[in-house]
mmCIF file of C-alpha atoms and ligand atoms in Angstrom:
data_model
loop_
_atom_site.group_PDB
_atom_site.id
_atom_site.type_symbol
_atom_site.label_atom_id
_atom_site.label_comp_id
_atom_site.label_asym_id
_atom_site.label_seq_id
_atom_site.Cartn_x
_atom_site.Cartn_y
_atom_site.Cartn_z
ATOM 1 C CA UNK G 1 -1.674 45.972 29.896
ATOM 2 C CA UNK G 2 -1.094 47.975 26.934
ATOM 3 C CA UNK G 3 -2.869 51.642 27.136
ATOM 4 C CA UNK G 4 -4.803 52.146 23.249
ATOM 5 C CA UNK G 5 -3.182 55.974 23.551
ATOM 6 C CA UNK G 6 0.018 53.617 22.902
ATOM 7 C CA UNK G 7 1.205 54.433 19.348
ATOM 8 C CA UNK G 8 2.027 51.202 19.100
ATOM 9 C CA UNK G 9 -0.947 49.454 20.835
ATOM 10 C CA UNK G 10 -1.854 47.474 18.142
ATOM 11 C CA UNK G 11 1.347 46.038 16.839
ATOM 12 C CA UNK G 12 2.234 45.520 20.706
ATOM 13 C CA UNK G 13 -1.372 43.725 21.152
ATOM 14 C CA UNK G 14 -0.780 41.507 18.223
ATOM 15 C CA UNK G 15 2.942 40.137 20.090
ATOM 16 C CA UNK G 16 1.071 39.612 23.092
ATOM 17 C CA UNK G 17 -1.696 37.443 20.822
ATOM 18 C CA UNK G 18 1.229 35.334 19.783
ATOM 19 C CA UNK G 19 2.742 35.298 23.566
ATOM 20 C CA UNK G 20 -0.488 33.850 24.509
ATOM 21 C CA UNK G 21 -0.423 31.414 21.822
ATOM 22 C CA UNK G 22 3.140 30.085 22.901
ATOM 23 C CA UNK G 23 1.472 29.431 26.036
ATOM 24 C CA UNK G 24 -1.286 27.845 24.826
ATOM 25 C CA UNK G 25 1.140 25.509 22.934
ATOM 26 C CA UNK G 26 -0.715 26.900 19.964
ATOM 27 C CA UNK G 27 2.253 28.715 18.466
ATOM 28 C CA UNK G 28 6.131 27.360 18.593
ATOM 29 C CA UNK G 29 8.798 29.088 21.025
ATOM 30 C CA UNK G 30 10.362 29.797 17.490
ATOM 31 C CA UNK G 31 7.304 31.347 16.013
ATOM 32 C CA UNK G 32 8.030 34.455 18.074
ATOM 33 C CA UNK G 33 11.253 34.794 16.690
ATOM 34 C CA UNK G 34 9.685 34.428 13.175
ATOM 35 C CA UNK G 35 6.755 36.966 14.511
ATOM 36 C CA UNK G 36 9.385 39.618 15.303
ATOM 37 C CA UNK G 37 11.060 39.470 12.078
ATOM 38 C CA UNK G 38 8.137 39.663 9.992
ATOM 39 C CA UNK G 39 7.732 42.822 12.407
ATOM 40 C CA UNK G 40 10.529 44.068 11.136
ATOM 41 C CA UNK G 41 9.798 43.597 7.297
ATOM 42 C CA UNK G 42 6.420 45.137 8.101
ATOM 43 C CA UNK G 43 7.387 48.203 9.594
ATOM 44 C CA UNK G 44 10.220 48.865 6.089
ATOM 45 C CA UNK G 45 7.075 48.643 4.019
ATOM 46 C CA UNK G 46 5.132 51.269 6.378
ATOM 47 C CA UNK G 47 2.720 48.328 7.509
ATOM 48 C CA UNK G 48 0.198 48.613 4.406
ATOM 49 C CA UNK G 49 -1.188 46.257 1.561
ATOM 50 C CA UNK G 50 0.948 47.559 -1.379
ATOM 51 C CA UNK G 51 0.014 47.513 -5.348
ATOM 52 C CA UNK G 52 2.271 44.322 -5.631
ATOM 53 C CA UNK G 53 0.875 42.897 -2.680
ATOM 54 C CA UNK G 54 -2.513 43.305 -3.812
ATOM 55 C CA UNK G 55 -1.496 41.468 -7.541
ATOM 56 C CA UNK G 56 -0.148 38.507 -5.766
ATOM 57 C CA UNK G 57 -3.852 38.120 -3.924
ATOM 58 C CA UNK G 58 -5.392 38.570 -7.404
ATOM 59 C CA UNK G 59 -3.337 35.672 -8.341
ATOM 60 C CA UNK G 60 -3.750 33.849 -5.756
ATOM 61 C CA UNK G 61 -7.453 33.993 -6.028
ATOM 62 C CA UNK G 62 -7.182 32.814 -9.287
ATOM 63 C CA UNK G 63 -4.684 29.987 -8.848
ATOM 64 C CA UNK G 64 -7.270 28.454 -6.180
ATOM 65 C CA UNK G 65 -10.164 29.080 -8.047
ATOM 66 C CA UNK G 66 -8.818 27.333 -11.397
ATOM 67 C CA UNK G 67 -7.459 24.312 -8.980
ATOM 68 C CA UNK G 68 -9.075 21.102 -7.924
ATOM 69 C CA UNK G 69 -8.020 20.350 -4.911
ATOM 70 C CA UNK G 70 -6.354 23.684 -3.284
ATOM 71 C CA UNK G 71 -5.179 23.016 0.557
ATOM 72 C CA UNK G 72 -4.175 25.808 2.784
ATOM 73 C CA UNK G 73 -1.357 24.676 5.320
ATOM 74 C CA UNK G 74 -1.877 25.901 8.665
ATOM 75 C CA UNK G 75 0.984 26.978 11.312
ATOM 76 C CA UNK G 76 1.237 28.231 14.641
ATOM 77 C CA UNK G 77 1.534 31.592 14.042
ATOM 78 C CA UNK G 78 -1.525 31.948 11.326
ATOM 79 C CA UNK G 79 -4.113 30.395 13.587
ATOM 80 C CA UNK G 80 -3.189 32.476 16.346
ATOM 81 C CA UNK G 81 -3.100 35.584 13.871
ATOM 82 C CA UNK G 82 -5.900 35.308 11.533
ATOM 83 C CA UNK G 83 -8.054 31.763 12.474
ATOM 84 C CA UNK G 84 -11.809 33.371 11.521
ATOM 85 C CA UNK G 85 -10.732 34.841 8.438
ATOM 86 C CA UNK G 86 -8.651 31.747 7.413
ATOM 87 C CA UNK G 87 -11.522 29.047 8.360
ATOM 88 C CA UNK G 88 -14.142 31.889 6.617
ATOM 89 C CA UNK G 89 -12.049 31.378 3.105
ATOM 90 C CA UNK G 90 -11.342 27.447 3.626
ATOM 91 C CA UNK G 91 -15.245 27.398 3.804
ATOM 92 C CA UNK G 92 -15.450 30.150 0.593
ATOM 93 C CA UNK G 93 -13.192 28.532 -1.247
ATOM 94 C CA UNK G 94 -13.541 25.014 -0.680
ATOM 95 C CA UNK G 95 -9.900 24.749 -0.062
ATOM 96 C CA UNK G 96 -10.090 22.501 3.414
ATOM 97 C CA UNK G 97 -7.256 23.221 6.071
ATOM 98 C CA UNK G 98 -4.362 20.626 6.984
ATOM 99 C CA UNK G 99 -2.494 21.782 10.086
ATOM 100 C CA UNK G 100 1.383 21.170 9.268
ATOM 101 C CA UNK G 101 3.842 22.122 11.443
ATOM 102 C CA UNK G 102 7.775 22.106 11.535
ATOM 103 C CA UNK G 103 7.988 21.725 15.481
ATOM 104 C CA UNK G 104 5.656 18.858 15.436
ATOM 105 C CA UNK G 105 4.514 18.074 18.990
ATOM 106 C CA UNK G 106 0.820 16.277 19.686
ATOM 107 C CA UNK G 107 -0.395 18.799 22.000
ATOM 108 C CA UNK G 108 0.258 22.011 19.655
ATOM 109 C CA UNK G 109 -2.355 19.683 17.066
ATOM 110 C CA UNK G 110 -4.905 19.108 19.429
ATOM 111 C CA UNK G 111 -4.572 22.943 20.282
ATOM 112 C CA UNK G 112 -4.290 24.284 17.089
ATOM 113 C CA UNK G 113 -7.197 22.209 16.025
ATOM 114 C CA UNK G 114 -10.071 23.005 18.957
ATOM 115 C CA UNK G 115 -8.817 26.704 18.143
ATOM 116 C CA UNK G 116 -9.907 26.846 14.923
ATOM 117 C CA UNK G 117 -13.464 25.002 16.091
ATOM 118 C CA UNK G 118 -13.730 27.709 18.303
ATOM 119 C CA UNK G 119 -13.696 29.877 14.991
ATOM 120 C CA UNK G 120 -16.484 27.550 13.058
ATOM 121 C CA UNK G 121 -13.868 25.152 11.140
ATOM 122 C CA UNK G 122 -15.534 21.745 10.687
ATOM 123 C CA UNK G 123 -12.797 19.456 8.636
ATOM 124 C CA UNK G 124 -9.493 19.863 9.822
ATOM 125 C CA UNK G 125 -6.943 17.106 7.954
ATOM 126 C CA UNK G 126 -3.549 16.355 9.471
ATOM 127 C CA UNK G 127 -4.641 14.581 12.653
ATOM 128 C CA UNK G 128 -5.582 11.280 11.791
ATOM 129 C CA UNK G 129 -2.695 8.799 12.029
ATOM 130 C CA UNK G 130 -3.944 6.564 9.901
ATOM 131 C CA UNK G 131 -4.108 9.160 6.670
ATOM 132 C CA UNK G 132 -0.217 10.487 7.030
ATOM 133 C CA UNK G 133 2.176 9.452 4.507
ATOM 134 C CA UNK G 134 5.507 11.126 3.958
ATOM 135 C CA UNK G 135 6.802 13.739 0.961
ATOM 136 C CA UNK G 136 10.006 12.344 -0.584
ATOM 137 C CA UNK G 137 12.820 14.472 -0.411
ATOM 138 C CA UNK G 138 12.236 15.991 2.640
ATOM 139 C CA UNK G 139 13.364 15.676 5.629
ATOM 140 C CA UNK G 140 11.601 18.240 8.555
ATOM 141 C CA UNK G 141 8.650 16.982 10.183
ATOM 142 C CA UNK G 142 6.598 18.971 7.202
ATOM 143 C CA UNK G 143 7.224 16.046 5.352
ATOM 144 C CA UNK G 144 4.061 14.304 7.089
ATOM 145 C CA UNK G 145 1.598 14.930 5.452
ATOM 146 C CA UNK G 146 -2.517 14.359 5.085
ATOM 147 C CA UNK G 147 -3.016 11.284 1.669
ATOM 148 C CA UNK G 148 -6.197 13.405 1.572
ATOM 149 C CA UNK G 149 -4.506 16.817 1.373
ATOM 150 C CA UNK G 150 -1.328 18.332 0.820
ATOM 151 C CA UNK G 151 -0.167 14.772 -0.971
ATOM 152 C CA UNK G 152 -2.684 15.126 -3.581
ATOM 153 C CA UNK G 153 -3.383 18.919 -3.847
ATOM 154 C CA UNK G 154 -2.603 20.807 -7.221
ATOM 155 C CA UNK G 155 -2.051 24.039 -5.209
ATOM 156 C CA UNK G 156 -0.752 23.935 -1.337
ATOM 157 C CA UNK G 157 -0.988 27.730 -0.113
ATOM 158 C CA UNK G 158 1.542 28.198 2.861
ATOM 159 C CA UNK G 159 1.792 30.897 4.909
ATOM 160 C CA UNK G 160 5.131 32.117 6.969
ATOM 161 C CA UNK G 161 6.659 28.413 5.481
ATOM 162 C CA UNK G 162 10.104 27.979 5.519
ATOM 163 C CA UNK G 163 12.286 27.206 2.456
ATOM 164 C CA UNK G 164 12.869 23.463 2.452
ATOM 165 C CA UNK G 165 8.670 22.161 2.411
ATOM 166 C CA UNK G 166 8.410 24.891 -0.446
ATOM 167 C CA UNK G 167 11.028 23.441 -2.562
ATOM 168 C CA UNK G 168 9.800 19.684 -2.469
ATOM 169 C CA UNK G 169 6.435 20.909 -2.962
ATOM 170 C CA UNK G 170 7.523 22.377 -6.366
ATOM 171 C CA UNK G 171 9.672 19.036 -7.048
ATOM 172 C CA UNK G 172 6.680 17.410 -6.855
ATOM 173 C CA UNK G 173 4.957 19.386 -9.487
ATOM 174 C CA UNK G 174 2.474 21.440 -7.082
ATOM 175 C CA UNK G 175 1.226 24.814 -6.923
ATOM 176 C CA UNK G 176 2.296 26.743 -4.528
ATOM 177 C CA UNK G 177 1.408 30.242 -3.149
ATOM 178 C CA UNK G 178 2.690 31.711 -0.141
ATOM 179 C CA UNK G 179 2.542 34.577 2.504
ATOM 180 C CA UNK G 180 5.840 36.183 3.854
ATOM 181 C CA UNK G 181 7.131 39.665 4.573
ATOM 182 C CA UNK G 182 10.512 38.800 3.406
ATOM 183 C CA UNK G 183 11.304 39.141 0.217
ATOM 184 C CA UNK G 184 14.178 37.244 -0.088
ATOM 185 C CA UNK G 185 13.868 34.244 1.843
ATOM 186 C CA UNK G 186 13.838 30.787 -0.285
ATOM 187 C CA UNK G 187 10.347 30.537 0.677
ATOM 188 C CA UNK G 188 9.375 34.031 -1.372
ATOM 189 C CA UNK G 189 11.803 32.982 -4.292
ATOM 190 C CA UNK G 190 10.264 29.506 -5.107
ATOM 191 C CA UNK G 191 6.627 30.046 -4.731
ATOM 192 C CA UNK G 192 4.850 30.505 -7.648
ATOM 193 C CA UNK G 193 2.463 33.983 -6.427
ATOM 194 C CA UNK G 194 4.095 35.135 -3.305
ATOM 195 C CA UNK G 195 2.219 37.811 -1.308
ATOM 196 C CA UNK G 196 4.535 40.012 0.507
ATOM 197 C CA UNK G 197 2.128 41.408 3.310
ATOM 198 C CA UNK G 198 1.314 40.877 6.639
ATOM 199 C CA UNK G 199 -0.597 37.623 6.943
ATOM 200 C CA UNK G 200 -3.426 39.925 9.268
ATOM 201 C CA UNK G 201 -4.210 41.711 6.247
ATOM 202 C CA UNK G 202 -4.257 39.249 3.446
ATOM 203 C CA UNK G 203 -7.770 36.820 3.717
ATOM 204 C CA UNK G 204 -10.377 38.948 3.955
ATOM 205 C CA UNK G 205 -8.834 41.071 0.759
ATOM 206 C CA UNK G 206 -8.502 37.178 -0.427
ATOM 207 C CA UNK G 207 -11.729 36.775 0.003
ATOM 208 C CA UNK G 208 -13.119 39.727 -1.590
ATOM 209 C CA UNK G 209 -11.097 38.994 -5.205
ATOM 210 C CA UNK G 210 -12.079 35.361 -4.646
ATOM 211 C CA UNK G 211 -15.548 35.827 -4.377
ATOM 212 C CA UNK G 212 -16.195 38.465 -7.627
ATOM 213 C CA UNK G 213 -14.028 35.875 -10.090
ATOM 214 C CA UNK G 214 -15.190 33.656 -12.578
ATOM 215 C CA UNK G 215 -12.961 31.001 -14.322
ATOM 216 C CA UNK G 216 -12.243 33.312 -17.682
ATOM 217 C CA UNK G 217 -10.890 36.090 -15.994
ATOM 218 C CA UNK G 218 -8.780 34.059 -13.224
ATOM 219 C CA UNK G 219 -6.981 32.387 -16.405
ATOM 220 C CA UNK G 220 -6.302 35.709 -17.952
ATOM 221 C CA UNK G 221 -5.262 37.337 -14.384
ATOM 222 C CA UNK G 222 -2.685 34.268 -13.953
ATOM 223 C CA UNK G 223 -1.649 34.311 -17.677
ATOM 224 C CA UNK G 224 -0.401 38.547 -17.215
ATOM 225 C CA UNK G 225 0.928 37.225 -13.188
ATOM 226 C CA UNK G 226 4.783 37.628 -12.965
ATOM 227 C CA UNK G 227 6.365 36.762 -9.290
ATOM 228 C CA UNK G 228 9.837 37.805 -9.901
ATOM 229 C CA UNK G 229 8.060 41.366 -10.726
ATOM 230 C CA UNK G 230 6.015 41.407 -7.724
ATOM 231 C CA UNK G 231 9.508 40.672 -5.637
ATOM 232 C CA UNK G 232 11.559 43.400 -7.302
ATOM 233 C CA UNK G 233 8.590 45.782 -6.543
ATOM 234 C CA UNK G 234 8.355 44.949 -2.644
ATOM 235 C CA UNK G 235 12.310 45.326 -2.414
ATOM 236 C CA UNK G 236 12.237 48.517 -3.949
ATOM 237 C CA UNK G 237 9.441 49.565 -2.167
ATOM 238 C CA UNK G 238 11.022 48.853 1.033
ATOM 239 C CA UNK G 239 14.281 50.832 0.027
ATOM 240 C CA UNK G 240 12.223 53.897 -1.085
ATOM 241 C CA UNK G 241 9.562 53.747 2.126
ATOM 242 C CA UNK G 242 11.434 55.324 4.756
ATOM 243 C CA UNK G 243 11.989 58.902 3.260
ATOM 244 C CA UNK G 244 8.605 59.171 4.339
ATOM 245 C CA UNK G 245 9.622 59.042 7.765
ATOM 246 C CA UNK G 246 12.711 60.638 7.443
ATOM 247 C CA UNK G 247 12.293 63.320 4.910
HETATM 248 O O1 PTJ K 1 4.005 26.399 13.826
HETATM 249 P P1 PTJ K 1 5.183 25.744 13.175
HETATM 250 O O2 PTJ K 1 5.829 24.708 14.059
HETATM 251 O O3 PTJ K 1 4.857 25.137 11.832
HETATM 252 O O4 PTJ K 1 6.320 26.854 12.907
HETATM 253 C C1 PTJ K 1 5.976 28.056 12.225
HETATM 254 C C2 PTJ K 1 7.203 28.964 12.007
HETATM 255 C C3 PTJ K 1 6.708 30.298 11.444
HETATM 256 C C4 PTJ K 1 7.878 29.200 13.366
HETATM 257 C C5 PTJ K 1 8.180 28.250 11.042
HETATM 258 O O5 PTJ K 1 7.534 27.987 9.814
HETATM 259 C C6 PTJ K 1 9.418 29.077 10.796
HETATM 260 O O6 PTJ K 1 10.410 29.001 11.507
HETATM 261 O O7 PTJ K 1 9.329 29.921 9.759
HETATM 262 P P2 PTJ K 1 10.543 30.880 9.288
HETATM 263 O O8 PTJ K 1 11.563 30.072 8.548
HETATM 264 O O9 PTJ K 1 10.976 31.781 10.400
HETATM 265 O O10 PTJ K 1 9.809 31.767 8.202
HETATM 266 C C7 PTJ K 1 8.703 32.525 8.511
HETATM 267 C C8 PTJ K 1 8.638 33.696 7.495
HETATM 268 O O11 PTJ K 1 7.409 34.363 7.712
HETATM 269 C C9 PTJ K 1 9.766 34.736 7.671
HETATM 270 O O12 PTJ K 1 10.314 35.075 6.400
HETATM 271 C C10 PTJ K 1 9.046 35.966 8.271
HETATM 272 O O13 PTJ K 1 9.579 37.179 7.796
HETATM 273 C C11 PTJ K 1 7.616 35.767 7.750
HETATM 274 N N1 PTJ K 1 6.590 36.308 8.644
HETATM 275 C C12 PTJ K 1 6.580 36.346 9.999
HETATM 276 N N2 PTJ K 1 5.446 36.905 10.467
HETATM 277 C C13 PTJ K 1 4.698 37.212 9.368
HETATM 278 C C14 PTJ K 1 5.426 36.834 8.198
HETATM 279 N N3 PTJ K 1 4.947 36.997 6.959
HETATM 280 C C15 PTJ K 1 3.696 37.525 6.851
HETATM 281 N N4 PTJ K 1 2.946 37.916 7.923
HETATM 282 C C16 PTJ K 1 3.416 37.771 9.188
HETATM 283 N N5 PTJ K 1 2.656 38.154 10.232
#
């Protein structure tokens, strides 16, 4: 039991969400590994929604509202972390939710999918045996994918992806948009709008950009979008953060 007087408490309440998940086979052994370092790129950018961070879910709006078939690929760790914001902007948006996973196993589907039913989603895509096909080029179990979904999407958004699916999806001509706390990683570099934030923060400020947009202004927002800006800004806001602590 964590007391809320912890300074901590809700950081420390959030691992034991994703310890919970692991043992609901809802999250991989892995995905606390990948939790923790997120942690650690969260607590370098003094665990807010930055001005960059904040551009990239502008754009990110945009890029889903100007697409025509937007999917948003669900892991373990995002629908333990965020599942009634996520399923309340798949049902905004119209973008419909394919669960994808790099340790494939059937149980985590079947509990990552009556999960997110407990949270109102209605059409989940990546169960159905009979609609998987397989991205060329790659060679994780990512590469099995929805024909309904992620195969022919314009724009996949991924969240906490690693490097490889993100790199075939651009191959293939997609869209893609992610969510990761680290700058650097291949994931952050290849995306098109990468939103360097913790994914607990990002839909419902998703939401609110999404909702207010029309078409004209989501082309002009994209057109003035530039990722490689939005990455130098996070990095140097990370290397500049601390002297608040420390000065
Ligand atoms: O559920 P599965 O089987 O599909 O597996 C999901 C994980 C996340 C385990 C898998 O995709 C993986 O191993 O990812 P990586 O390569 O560790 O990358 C995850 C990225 O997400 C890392 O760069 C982390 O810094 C980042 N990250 C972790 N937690 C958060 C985060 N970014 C935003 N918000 C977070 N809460």
């Amino acid at each position: 039991m964590i007391p809320n007087s912890h300074p901590r408490a809700a950081s420390l309440n959030i691992r034991h969400k994703i310890i919970e998940g692991m043992h609901k086979h809802i999250v991989a052994e892995s995905g606390l590994i990948a939790h923790g370092r997120g942690e650690a790129f969260d607590y370098l950018l003094g665990e807010q929604t930055h001005h960059f961070a904040l551009a990239a879910i502008e754009a990110a709006a945009a890029m889903i509202k100007l697409s025509t078939h937007p999917i948003i690929s669900v892991n373990g760790n995002v629908s333990i972390l965020c599942p009634k914001e996520m399923v309340e902007f798949s049902k905004l948006s119209e973008a419909k939710l394919e669960i994808n996973l790099f340790y494939r196993r059937p149980e985590r589907y079947e509990a990552i999918k009556s999960h997110l039913e407990t949270f109102g989603a209605d059409e989940i895509l990546g169960i159905e045996e009979d609609a998987q096909v397989e991205l060329d080029g790659l060679e994780s179990y990512r590469r099995i994918v929805d024909k309904e979904g992620i195969y022919i999407a314009d724009t996949v958004f991924v969240p906490l992806e690693d490097g490889d699916r993100t790199e075939t999806l651009k191959r293939l001509n997609k869209n893609v948009i992610t969510v990761d706390l680290n700058p650097l990683s291949r994931t952050s570099l290849n995306a098109d709008i990468t939103i360097v934030d913790n994914i607990i923060r990002v839909f419902p400020l998703l939401q609110n950009f999404y909702k207010d947009m029309e078409a004209d202004s989501a082309r002009d927002i994209l057109s003035k979008y530039n990722n490689k800006a939005v990455l130098n800004q996070a990095m140097e806001t990370m290397s500049t953060e601390w002297k608040k602590k420390l000065n």
